[in-house]
GROMACS .gro file of C-alpha atoms in nm:
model
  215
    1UNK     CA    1   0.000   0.000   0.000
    2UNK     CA    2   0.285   0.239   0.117
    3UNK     CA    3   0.497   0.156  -0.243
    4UNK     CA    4   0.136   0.285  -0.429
    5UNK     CA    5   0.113   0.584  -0.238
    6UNK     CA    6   0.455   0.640  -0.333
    7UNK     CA    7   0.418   0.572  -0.725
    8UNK     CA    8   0.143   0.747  -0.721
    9UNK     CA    9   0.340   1.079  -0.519
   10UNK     CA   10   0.606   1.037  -0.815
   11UNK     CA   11   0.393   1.035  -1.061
   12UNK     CA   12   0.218   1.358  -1.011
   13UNK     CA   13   0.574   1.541  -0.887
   14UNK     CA   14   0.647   1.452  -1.238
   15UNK     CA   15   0.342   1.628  -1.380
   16UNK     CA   16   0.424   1.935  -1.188
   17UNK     CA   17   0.814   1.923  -1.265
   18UNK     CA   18   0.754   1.924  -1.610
   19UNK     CA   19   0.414   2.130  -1.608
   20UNK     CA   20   0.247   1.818  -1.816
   21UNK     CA   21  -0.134   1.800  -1.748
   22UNK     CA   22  -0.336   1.456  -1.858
   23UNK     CA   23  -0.537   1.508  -2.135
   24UNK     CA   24  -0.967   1.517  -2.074
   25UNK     CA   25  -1.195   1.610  -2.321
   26UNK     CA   26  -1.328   1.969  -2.283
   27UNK     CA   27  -1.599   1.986  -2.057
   28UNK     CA   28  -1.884   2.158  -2.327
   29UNK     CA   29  -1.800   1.793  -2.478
   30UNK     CA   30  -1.846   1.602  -2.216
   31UNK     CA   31  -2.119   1.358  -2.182
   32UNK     CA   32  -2.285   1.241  -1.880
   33UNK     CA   33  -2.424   0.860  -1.885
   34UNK     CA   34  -2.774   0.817  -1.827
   35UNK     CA   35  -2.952   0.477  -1.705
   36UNK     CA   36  -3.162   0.358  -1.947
   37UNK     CA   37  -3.427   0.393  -1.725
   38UNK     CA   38  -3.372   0.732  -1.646
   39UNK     CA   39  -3.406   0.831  -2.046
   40UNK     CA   40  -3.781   0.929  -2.144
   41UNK     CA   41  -3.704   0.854  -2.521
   42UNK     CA   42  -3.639   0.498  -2.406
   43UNK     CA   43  -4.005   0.453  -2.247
   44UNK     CA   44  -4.171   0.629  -2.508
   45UNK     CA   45  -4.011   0.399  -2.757
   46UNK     CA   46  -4.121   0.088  -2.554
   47UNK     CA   47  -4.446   0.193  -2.513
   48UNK     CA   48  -4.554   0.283  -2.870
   49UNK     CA   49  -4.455  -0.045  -2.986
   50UNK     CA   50  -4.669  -0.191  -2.699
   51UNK     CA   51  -4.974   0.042  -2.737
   52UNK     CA   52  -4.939  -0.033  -3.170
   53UNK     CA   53  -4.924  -0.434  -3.085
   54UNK     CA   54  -5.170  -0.455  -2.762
   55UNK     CA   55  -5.391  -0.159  -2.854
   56UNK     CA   56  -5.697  -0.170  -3.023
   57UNK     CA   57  -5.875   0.003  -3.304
   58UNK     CA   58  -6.273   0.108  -3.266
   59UNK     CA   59  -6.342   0.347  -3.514
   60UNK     CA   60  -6.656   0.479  -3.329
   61UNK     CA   61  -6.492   0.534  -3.006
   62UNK     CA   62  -6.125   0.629  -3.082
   63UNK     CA   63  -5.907   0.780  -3.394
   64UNK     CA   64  -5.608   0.549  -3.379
   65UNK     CA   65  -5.474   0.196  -3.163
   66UNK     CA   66  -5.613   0.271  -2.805
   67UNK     CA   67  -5.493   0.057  -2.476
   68UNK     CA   68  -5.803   0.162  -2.234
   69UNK     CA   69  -5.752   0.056  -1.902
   70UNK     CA   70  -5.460   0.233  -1.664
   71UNK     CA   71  -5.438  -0.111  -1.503
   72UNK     CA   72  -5.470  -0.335  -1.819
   73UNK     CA   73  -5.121  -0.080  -1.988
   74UNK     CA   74  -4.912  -0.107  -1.666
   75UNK     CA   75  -4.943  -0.452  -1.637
   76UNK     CA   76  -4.893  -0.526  -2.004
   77UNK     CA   77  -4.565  -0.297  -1.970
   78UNK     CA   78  -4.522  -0.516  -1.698
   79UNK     CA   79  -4.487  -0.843  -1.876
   80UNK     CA   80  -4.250  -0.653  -2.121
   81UNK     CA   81  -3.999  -0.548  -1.877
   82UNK     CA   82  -4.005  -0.831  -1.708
   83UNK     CA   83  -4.085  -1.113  -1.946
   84UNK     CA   84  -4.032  -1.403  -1.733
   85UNK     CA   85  -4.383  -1.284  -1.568
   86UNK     CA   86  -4.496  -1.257  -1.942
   87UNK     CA   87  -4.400  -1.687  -1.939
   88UNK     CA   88  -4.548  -1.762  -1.639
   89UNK     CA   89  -4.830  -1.609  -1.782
   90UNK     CA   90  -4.816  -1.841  -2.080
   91UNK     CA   91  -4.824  -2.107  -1.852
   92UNK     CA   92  -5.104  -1.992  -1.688
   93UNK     CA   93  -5.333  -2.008  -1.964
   94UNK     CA   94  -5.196  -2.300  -2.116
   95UNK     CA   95  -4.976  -2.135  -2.400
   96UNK     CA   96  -4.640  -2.297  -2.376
   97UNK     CA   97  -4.617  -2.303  -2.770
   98UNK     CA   98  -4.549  -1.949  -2.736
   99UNK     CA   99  -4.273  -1.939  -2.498
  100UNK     CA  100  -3.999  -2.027  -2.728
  101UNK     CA  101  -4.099  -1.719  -2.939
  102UNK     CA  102  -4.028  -1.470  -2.615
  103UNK     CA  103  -3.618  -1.587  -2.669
  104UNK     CA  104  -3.621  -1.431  -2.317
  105UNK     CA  105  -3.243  -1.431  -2.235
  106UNK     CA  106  -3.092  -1.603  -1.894
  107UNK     CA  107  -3.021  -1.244  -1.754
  108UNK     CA  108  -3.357  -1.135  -1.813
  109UNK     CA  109  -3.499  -1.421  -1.565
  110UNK     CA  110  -3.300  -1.239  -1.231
  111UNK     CA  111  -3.392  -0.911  -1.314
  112UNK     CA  112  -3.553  -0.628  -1.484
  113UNK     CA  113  -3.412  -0.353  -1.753
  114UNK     CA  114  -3.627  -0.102  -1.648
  115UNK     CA  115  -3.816  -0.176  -1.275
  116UNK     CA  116  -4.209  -0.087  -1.149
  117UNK     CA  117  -4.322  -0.081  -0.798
  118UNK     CA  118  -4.593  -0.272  -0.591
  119UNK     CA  119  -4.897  -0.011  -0.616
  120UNK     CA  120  -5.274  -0.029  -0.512
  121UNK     CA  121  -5.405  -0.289  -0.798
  122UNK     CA  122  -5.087  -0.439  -0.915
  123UNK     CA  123  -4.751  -0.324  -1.103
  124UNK     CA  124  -4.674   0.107  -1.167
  125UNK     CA  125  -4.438   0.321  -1.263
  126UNK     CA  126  -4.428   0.637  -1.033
  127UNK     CA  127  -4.274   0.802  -1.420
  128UNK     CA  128  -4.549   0.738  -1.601
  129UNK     CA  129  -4.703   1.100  -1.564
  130UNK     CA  130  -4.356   1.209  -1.706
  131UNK     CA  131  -4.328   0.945  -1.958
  132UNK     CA  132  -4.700   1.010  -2.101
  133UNK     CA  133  -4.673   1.412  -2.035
  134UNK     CA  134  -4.352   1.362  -2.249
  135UNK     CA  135  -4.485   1.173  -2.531
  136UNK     CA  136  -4.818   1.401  -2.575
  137UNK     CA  137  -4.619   1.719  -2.602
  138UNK     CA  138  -4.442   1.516  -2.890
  139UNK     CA  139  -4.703   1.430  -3.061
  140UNK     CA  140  -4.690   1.065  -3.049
  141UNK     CA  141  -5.009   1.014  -2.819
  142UNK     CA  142  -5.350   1.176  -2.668
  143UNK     CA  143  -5.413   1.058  -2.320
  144UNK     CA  144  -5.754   1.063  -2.247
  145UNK     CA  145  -6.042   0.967  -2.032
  146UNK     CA  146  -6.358   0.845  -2.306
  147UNK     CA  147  -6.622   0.564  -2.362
  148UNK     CA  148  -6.462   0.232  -2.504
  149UNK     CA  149  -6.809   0.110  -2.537
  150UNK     CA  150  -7.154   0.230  -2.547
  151UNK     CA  151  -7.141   0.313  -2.181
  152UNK     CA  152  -6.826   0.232  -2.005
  153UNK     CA  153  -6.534   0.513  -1.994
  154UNK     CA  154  -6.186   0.434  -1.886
  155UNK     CA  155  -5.829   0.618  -1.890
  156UNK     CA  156  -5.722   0.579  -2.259
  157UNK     CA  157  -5.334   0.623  -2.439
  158UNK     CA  158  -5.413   0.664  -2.806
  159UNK     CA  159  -5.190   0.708  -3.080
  160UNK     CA  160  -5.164   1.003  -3.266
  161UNK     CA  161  -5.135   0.947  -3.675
  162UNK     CA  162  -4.688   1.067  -3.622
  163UNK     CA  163  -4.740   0.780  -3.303
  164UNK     CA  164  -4.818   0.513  -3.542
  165UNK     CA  165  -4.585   0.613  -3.790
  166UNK     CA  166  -4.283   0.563  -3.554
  167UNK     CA  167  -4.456   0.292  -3.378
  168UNK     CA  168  -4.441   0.077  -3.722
  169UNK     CA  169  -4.077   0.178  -3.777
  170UNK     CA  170  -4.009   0.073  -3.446
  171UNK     CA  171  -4.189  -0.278  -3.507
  172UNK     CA  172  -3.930  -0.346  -3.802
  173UNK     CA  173  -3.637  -0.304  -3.554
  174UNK     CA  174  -3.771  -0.491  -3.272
  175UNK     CA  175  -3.857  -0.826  -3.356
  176UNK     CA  176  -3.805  -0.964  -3.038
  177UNK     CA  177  -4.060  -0.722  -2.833
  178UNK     CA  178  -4.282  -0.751  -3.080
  179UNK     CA  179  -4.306  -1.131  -3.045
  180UNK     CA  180  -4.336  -1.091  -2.702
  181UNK     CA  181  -4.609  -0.792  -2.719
  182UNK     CA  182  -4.803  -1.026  -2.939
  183UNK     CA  183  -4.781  -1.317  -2.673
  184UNK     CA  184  -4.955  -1.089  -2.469
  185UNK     CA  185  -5.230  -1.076  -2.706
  186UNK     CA  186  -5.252  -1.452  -2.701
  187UNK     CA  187  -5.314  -1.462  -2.294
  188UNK     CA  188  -5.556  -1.174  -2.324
  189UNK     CA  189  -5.853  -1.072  -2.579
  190UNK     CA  190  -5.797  -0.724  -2.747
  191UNK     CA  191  -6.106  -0.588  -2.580
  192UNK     CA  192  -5.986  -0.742  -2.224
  193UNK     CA  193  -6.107  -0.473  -2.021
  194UNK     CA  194  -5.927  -0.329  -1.681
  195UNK     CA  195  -6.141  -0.563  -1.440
  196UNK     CA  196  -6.029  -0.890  -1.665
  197UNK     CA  197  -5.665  -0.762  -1.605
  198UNK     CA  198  -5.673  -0.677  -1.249
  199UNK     CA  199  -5.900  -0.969  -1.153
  200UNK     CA  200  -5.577  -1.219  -1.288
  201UNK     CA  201  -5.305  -1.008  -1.128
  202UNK     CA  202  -5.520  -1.077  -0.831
  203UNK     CA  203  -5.557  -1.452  -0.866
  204UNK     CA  204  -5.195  -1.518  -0.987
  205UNK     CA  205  -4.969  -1.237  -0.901
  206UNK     CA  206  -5.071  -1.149  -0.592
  207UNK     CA  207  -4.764  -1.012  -0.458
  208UNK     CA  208  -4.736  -0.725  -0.717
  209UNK     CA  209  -4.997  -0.574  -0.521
  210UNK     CA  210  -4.885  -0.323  -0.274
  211UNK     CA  211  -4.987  -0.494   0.070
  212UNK     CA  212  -4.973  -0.832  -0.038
  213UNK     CA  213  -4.698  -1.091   0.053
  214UNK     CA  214  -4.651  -1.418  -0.048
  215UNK     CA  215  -4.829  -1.602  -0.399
   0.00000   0.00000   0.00000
């Protein structure tokens, strides 16, 4: 330890001796690193490809691929960022032929790219007001709260004609969460509504709930 300290003295009496400084990039260029799941761009990317693949379209009641449901999109996000939920799932209701199309890698089974907390009726992300805020002043969606039937309303994420544009370029470059996206549409109808959703996070997933311990 003592023979480091002293390399290490040496070294830097050298700098000054000779009035050498180490070279570092200027700091206008330099470049902080950002988590993943700290970058909005990187939700809103996720999440057009989910609300494109999972969404629905009713001409009479919306203008574009609609998720209804605030429940029903957070746990389909869910299953995305943490597909080995989205294969237990499968199992669930008896859909093992789809869980070789997930290619869910062994890395992805301890833990999750981008994590949710236990809330009230199952998974959340305490950024989603960001995230959404975000992606309507972009263009990309309308949040809103309408009728998805003659008369039933529920929190809606619909995309916007520039949404599904980049939501279809997106599909092309991510084969893999599209797969998986549509596996989601194999373990639930398109018109699942919120109750359907909660109701089986309930039964099966218990412990996502905030309060709940134990499956």
């Amino acid at each position: 330890m003592t023979e480091e300290r002293n390399s290490l003295k040496e070294f830097f009496n050298y700098l000054r001796h000779h009035d050498l400084k180490m070279e570092t990039v200027p700091l206008k260029e330099q470049k902080d690193y950002q988590h993943p799941d700290d970058d909005v761009d990187f939700h809103a990317y996720r999440i057009l490809l989910l609300i494109f693949i999972c969404g629905i379209l009713k001409p009479t009641f919306f203008d574009n691929f609609t998720i209804y449901g605030r429940g029903k999109f957070s746990f389909y996000d869910f299953l995305i960022r943490y597909p080995f939920y989205l294969e237990k799932a499968l199992r669930i209701k008896n859909k093992e032929d789809k869980i070789k199309d997930l290619e869910i890698k062994h890395y992805e089974t301890e833990e999750a790219f981008s994590p949710m907390i236990r809330y009230i009726r199952g998974p959340w992300d305490h950024k989603y007001p960001d995230i959404l805020n975000y992606m309507v002043s972009k263009n990309l969606i309308t949040v809103h709260y309408s009728y998805f039937n003659k008369s039933q309303k529920a929190f809606c994420i619909t995309l916007t004609d520039l949404g599904l544009e980049t939501a279809q370029k997106i599909q092309t470059e991510e084969p893999i969460w599209t797969k998986r996206m549509e596996a989601i549409n194999a373990i639930f109808r398109k018109d699942a509504q919120n109750q359907t959703i909660e109701m089986f996070v309930r039964e099966h997933f218990s412990t996502l709930i905030l309060g709940n311990a134990g499956e």
